[in-house]
Every structure is written in structure tokens, then in C-alpha cells.
PDB file of C-alpha atoms and ligand atoms in Angstrom:
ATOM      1  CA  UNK A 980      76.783  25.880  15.083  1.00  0.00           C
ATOM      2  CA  UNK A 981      76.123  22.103  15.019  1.00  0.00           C
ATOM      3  CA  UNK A 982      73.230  22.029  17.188  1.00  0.00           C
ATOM      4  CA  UNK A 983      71.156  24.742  14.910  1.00  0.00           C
ATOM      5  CA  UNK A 984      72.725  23.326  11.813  1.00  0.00           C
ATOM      6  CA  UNK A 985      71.436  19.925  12.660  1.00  0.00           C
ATOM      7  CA  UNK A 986      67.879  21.796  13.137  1.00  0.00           C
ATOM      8  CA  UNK A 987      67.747  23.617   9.372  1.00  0.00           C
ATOM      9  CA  UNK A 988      68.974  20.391   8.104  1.00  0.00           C
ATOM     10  CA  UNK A 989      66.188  18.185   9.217  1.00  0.00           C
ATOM     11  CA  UNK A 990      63.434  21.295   8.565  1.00  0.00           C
ATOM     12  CA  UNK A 991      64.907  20.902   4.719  1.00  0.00           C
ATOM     13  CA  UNK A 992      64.456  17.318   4.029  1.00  0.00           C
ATOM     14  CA  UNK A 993      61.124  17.495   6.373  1.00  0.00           C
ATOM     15  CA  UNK A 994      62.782  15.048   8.839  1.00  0.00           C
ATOM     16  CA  UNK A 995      60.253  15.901  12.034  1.00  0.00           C
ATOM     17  CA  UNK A 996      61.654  16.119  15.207  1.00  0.00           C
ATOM     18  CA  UNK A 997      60.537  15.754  18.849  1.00  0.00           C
ATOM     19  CA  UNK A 998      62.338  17.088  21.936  1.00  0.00           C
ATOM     20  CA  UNK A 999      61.059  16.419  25.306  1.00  0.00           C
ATOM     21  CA  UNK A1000      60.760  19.039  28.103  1.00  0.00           C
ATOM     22  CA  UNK A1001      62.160  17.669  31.797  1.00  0.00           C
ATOM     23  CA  UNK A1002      61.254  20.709  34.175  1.00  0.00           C
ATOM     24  CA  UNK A1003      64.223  20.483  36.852  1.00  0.00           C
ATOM     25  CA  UNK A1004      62.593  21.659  39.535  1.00  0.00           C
ATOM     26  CA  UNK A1005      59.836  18.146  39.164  1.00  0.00           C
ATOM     27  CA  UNK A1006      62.991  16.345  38.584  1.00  0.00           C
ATOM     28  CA  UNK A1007      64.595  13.607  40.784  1.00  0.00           C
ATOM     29  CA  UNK A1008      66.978  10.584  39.956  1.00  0.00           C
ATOM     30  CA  UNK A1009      64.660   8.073  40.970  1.00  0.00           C
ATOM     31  CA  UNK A1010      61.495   9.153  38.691  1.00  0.00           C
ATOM     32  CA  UNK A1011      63.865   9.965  35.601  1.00  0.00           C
ATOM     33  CA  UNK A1012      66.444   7.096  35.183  1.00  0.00           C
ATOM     34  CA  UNK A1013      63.737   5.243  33.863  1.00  0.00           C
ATOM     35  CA  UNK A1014      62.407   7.805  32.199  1.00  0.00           C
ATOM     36  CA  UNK A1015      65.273   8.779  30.007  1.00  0.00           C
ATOM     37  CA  UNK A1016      66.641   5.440  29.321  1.00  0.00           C
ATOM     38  CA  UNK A1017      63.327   4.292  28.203  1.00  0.00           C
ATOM     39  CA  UNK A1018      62.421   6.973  25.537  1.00  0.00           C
ATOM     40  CA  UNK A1019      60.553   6.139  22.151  1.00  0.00           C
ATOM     41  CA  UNK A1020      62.743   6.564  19.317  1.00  0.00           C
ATOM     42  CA  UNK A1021      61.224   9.134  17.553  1.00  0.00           C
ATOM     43  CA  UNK A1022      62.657  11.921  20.595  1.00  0.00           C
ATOM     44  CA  UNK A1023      65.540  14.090  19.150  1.00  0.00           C
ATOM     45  CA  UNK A1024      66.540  16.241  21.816  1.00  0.00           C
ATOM     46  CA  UNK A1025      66.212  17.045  25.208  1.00  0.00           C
ATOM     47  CA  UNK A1026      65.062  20.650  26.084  1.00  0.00           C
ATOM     48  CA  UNK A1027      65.473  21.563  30.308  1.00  0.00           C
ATOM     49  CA  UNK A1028      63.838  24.395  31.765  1.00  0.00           C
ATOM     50  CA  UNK A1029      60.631  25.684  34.085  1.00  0.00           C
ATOM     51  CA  UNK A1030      59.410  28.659  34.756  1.00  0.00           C
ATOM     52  CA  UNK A1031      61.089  28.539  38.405  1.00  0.00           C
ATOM     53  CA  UNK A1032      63.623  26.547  38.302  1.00  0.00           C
ATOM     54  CA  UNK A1033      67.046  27.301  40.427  1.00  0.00           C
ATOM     55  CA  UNK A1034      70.191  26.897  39.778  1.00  0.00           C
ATOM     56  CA  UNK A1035      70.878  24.511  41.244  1.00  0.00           C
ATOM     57  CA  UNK A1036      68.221  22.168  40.162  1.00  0.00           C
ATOM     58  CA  UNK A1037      69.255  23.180  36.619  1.00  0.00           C
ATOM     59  CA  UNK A1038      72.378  21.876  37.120  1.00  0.00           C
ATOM     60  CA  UNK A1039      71.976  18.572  38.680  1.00  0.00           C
ATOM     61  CA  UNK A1040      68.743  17.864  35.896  1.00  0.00           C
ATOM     62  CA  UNK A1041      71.263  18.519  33.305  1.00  0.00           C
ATOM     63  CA  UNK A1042      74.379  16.419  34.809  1.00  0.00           C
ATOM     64  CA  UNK A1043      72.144  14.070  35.145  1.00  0.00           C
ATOM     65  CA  UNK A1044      70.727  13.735  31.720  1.00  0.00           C
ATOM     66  CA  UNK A1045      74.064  14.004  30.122  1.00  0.00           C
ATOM     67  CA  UNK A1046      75.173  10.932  31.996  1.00  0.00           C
ATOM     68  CA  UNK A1047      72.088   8.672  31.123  1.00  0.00           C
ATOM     69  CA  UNK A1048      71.635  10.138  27.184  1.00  0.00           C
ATOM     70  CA  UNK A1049      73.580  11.070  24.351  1.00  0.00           C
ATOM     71  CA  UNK A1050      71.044  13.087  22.586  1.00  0.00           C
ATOM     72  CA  UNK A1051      71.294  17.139  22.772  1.00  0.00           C
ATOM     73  CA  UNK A1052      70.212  18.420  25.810  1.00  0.00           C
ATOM     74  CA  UNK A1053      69.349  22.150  24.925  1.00  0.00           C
ATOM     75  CA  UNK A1054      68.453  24.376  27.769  1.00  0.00           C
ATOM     76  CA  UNK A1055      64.780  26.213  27.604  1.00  0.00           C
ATOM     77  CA  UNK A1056      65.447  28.735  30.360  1.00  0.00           C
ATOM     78  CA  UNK A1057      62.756  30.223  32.208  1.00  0.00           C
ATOM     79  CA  UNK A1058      65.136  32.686  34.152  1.00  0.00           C
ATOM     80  CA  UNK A1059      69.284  33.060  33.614  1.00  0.00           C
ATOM     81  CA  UNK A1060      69.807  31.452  36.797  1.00  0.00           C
ATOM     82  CA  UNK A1061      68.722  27.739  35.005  1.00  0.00           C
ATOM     83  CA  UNK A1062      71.718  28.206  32.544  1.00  0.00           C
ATOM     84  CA  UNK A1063      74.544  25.800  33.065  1.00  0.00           C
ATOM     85  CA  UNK A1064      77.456  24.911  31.249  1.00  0.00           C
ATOM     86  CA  UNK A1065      76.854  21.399  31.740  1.00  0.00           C
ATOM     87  CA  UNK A1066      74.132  21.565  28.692  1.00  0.00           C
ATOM     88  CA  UNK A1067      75.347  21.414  24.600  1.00  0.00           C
ATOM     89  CA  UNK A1068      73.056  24.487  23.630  1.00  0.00           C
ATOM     90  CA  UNK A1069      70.904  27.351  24.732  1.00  0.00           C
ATOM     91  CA  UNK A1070      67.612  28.801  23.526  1.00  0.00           C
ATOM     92  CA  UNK A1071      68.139  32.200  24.026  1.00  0.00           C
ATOM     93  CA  UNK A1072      64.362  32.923  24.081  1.00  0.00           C
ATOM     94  CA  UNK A1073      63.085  36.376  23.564  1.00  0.00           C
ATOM     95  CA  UNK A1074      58.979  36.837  24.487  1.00  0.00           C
ATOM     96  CA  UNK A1075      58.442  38.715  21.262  1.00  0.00           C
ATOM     97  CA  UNK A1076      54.400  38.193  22.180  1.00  0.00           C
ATOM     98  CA  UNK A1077      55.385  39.999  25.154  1.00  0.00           C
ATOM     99  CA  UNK A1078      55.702  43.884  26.085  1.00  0.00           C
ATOM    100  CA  UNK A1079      57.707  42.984  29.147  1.00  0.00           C
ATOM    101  CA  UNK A1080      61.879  44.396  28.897  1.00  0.00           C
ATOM    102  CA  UNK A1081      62.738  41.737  31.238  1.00  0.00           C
ATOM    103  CA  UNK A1082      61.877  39.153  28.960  1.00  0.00           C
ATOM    104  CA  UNK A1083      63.206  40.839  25.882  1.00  0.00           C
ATOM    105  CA  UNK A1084      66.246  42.150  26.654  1.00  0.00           C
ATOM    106  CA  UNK A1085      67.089  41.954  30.618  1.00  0.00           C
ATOM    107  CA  UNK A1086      67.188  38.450  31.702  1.00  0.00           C
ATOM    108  CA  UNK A1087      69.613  37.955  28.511  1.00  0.00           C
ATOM    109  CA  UNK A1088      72.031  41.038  29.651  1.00  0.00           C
ATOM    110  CA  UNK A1089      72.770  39.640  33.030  1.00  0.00           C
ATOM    111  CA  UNK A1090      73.428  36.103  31.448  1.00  0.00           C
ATOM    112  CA  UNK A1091      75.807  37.575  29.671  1.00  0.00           C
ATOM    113  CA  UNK A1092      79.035  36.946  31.964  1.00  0.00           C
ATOM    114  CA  UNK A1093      77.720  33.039  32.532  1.00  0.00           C
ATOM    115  CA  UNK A1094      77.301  32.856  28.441  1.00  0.00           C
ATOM    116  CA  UNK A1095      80.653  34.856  27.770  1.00  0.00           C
ATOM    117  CA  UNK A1096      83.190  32.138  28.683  1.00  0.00           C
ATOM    118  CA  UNK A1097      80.648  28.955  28.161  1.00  0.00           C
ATOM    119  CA  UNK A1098      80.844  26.337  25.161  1.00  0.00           C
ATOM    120  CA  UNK A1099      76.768  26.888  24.688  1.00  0.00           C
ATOM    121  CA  UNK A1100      75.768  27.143  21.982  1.00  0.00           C
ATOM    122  CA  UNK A1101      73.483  30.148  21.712  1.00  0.00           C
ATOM    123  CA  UNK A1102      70.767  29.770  19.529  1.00  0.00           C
ATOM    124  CA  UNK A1103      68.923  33.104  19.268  1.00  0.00           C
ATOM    125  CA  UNK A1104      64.852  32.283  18.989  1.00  0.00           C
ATOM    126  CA  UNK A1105      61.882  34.547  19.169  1.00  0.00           C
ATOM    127  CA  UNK A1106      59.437  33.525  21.406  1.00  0.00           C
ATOM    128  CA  UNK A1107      55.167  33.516  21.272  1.00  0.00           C
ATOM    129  CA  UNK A1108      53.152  32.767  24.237  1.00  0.00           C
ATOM    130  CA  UNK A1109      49.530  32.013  22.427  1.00  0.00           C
ATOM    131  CA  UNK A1110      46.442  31.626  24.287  1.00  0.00           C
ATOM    132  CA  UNK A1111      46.262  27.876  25.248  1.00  0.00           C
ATOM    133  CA  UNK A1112      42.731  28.493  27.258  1.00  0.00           C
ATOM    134  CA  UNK A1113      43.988  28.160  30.778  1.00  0.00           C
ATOM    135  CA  UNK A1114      46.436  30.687  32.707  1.00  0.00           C
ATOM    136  CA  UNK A1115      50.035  29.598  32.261  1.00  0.00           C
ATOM    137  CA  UNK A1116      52.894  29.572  34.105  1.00  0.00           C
ATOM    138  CA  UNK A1117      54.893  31.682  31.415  1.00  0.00           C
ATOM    139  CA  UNK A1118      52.285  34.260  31.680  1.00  0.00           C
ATOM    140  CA  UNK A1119      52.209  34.190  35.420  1.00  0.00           C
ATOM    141  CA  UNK A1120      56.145  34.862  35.814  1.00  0.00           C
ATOM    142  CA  UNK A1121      56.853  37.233  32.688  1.00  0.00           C
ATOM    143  CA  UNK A1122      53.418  39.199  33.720  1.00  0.00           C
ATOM    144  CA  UNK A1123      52.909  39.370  30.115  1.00  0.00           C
ATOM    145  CA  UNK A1124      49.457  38.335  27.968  1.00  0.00           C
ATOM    146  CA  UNK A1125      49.403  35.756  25.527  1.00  0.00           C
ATOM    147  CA  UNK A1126      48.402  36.782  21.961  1.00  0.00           C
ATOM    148  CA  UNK A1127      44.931  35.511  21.231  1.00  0.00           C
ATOM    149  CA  UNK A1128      44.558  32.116  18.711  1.00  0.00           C
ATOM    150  CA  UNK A1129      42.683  34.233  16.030  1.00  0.00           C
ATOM    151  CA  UNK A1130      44.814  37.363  15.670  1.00  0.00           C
ATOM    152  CA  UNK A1131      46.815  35.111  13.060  1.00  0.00           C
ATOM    153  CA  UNK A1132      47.619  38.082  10.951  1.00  0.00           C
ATOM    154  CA  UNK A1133      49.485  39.293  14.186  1.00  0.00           C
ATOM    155  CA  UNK A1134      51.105  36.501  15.060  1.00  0.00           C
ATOM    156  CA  UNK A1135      52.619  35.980  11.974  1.00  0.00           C
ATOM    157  CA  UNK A1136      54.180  39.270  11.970  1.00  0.00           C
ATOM    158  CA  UNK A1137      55.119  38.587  15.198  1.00  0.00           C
ATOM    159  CA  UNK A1138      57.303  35.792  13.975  1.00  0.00           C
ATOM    160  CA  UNK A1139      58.323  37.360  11.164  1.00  0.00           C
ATOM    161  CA  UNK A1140      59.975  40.622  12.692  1.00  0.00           C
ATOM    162  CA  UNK A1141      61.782  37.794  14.836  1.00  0.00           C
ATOM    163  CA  UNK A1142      62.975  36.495  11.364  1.00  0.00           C
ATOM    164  CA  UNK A1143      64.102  39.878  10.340  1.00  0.00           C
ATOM    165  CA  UNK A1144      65.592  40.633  13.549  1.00  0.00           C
ATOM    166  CA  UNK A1145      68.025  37.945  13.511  1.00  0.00           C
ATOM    167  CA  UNK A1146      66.466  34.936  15.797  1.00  0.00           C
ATOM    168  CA  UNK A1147      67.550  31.588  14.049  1.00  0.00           C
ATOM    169  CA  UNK A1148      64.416  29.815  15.279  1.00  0.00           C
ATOM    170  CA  UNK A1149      60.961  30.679  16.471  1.00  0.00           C
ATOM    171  CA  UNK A1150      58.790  29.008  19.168  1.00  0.00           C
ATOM    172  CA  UNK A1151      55.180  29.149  19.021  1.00  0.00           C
ATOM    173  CA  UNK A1152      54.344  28.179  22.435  1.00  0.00           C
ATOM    174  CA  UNK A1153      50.389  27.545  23.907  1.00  0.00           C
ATOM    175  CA  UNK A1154      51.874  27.155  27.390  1.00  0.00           C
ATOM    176  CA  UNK A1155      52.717  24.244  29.670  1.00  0.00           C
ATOM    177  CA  UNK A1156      49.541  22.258  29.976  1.00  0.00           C
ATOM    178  CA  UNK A1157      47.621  24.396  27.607  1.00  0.00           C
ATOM    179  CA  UNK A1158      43.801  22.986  27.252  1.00  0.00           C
ATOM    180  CA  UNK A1159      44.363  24.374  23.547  1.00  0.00           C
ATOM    181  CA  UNK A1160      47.469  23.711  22.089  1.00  0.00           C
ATOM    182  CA  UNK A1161      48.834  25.765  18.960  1.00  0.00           C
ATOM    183  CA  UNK A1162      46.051  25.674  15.743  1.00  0.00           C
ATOM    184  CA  UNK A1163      47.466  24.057  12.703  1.00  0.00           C
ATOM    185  CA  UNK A1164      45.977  27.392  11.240  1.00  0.00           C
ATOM    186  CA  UNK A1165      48.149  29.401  12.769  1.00  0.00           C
ATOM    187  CA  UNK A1166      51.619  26.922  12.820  1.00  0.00           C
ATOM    188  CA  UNK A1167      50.508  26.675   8.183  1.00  0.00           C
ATOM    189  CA  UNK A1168      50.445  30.738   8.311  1.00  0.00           C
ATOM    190  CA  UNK A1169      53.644  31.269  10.013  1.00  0.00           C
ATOM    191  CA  UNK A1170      55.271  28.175   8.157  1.00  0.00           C
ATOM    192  CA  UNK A1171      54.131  29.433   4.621  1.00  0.00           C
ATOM    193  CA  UNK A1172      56.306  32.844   5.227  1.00  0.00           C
ATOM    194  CA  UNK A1173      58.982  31.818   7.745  1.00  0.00           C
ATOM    195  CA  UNK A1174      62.115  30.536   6.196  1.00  0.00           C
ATOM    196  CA  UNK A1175      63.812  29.573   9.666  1.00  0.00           C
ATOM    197  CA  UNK A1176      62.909  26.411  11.436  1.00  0.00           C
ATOM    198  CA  UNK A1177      59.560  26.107  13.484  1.00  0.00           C
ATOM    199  CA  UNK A1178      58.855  25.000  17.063  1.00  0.00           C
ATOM    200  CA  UNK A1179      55.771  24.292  18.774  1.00  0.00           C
ATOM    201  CA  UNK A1180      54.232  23.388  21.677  1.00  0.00           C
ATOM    202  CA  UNK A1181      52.342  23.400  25.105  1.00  0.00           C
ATOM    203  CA  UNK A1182      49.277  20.997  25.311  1.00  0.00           C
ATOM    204  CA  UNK A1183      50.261  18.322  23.173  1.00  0.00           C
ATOM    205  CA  UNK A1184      48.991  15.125  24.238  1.00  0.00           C
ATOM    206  CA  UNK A1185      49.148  12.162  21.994  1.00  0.00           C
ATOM    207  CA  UNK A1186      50.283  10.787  18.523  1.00  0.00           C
ATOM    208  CA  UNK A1187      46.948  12.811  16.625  1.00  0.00           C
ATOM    209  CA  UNK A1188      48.216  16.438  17.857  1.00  0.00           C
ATOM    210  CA  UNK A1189      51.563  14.940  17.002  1.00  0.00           C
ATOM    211  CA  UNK A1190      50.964  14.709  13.959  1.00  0.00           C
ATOM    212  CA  UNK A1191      48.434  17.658  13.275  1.00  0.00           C
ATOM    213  CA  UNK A1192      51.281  20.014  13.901  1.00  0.00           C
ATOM    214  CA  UNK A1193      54.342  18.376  11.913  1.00  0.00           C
ATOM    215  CA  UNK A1194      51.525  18.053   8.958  1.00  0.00           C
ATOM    216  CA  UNK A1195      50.624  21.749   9.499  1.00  0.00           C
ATOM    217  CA  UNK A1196      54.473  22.441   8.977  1.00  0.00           C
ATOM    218  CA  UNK A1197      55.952  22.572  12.723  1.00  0.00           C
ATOM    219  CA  UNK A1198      60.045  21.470  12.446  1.00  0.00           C
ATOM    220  CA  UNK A1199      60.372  20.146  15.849  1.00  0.00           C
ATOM    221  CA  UNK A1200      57.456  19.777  18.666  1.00  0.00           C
ATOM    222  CA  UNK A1201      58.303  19.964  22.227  1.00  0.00           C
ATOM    223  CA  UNK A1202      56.367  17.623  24.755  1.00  0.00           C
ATOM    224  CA  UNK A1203      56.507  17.996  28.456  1.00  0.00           C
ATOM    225  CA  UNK A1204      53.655  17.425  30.941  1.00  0.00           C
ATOM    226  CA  UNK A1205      52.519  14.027  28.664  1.00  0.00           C
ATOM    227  CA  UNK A1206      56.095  12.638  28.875  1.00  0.00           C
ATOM    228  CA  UNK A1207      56.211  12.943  32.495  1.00  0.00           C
ATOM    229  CA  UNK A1208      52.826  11.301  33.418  1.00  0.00           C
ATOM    230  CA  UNK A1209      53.521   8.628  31.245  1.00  0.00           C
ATOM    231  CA  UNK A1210      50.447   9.476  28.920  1.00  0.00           C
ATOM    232  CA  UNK A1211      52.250   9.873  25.251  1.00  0.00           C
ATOM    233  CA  UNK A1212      52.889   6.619  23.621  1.00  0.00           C
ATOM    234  CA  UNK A1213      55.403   8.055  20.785  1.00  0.00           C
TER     235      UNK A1213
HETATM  236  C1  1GP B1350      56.014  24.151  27.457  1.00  0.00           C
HETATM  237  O1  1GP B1350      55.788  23.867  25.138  1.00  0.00           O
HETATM  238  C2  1GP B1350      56.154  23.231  26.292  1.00  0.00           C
HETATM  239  O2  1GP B1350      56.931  25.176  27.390  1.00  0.00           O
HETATM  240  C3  1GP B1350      55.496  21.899  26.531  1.00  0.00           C
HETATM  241  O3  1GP B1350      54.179  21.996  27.010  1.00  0.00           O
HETATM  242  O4  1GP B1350      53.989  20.568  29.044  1.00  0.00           O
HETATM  243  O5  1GP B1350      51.970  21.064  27.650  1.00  0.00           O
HETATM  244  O6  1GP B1350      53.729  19.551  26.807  1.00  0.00           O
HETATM  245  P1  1GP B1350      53.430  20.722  27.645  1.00  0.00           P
END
């Protein structure tokens, strides 16, 4: 698995990395030429997915991506319908924070036959919507409630059963836009006992919060809305 391997690799030598959401259904050729060719060094990857993306749009973000980029472009599906072959890897998200079947085991059983015969990578990860202070689209869709900011003790269970249960990374996630993104509390807690690679995001807005969460031990930190209104600097 070279795009996880990749991912453990950097988390060892504590090589941060930065992957930048494109939501295919805000996509369009014009807006994100520039976009992608013009990204600051320091991104890693390329994660693709919204909460209602189609298929189509899924498909024509990620062709187009591939074309312009060489760096991984890893799909971050909201729904099965965004996964395309056309992508190197797949977070197969489960909403651990979640008590919602579709979300933890449905959505994945009827992307089964498009996964069977693909050359995804699957990369199992357990998945946390926290409380980012404003109503999020994850929330919205997978009628599920975020886990509160101070039930750390929770949380970090949370991510640990993922651990035990097999997921190869887990995303703490403050949701698209968040007002409050992730505490570095709560990413040092989960760090100190997780021994699997660490993502975070939703709500990160500059180079400070950058920073604040690889210091507080995230492995990779995923930036969307900032990217695309031209607000983070790198
Ligand atoms: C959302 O964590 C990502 O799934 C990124 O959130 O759009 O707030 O950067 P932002």
C-alpha cells in the first residue's frame, strides 16, 4: 500500500504533511487550473470529496486534477457515488463519532462492487465529526451529532477502538468551515495513545492553526474552504 505507506513513513520521521480538499461539486476548469498549478510547496496530497457531490462531478474533478498534478489525489467521499477509479486512493471513512449504520457500515457495502475490481487503494480510517461551533454539512447529511470539544476522554476512545478495530488512519474532523477547528488538547490526547497516523481538520485558516496542530502532533492537516478563497498563504 504505497499511498498509506508513504503516510506512516512521514508520521515517523515527523515530516508534516498538508493535503488540500477540492469539493467537486464547487469545481470548474476555469477557477482550478490556476489553482492547482499554482500550489505552495508545502501541499502533499490532494483529497476530493463534498458532502453532495455526484458522480459525475467526482469524476471530471478527479480527471481533471490528475492531468494538471502529479501529487496523490486521494478521494474523501461524502457518499459512494463520488468514488471513481480515476483517483490513486480511497479513504474509506467510517463516522465512528456517529450512531448512524449508513455511515458505518452501509454506504461502504454498496461500494463494494465499484471498489471490487478498482486499483484504489483502500485505506480504512475511522472518522470523528467534533463540534466546530457552527452546524456542518457532515452533520446535516449523516443526521448524526458531533462529539462535543471537551468530552476528550471520549474522543480518545473513540479513536482508539478505531485503532483496535483495524482503521489504518484516523480523522479528527471539526467540519467544513468550522468557527472552531480541532483543540490542540484534544489532537496531543489522541496523539499520545494512537500509534497510527493522525489527520485533522475543518476550520483551519492560516499558517498559526497550521502550525498549532502539526505541533500538537497532527500527521497530515487537510485545508479546504481557505484554499479555495485564496485566503491561506502556505
Ligand atoms: C473538511 O476537514 C475538511 O472535511 C476541511 O475543512 O473547509 O474548513 O478547511 P475546511
Amino acid at each position: 500500500p504505497k499511498l498509506l505507506d508513504a503516510i506512516i513513513q512521514a508520521s515517523k520521521i515527523d515530516k508534516k504533511l498538508l493535503a488540500v480538499l477540492i469539493d467537486p461539486e464547487k469545481f470548474s476548469a476555469e477557477k482550478y487550473a490556476y489553482f492547482i498549478e499554482n500550489l505552495t510547496e508545502s501541499v502533499t496530497h490532494i483529497f476530493v470529496g463534498g458532502s453532495t457531490a455526484t458522480a459525475k462531478e467526482s469524476e471530471v474533478c478527479v480527471g481533471f486534477i490528475k492531468a494538471k498534478t502529479n501529487l496523490p489525489v486521494i478521494l474523501f467521499p461524502g457518499d459512494k457515488e463520488q468514488v471513481t477509479e480515476k483517483a490513486d486512493g480511497i479513504l474509506l471513512l467510517s463516522l465512528l463519532s456517529g450512531r448512524n449504520p449508513e455511515y458505518l457500515i452501509e454506504q461502504h457495502i454498496k461500494a463494494v462492487p465499484k471498489l471490487l475490481n478498482s486499483r484504489l487503494e483502500i485505506i480504512p480510517t475511522g472518522y470523528l465529526l467534533l463540534d466546530g461551533g457552527n452546524q456542518s454539512a457532515v452533520a446535516r447529511v449523516s443526521k448524526t451529532k458531533p462529539m462535543r470539544q471537551s468530552e476528550i476522554t471520549l474522543i480518545k476512545n473513540t479513536a482508539l477502538a478505531g485503532q483496535m478495530m483495524g482503521k489504518q488512519l484516523i480523522y479528527l474532523e471539526a467540519g467544513s468551515g468550522a468557527l472552531i477547528p480541532v483543540s490542540e488538547e484534544i489532537i496531543t490526547e489522541v496523539k499520545k495513545y494512537l500509534n497510527i497516523p493522525l489527520i485533522v481538520g475543518g476550520g483551519i485558516k492560516n499558517s498559526k492553526q497550521l502550525e498549532k496542530a502539526y505541533k500538537a502532533g497532527a500527521d497530515l492537516v487537510v485545508i479546504g474552504t481557505a484554499f479555495e478563497n485564496g485566503e491561506f498563504e502556505g
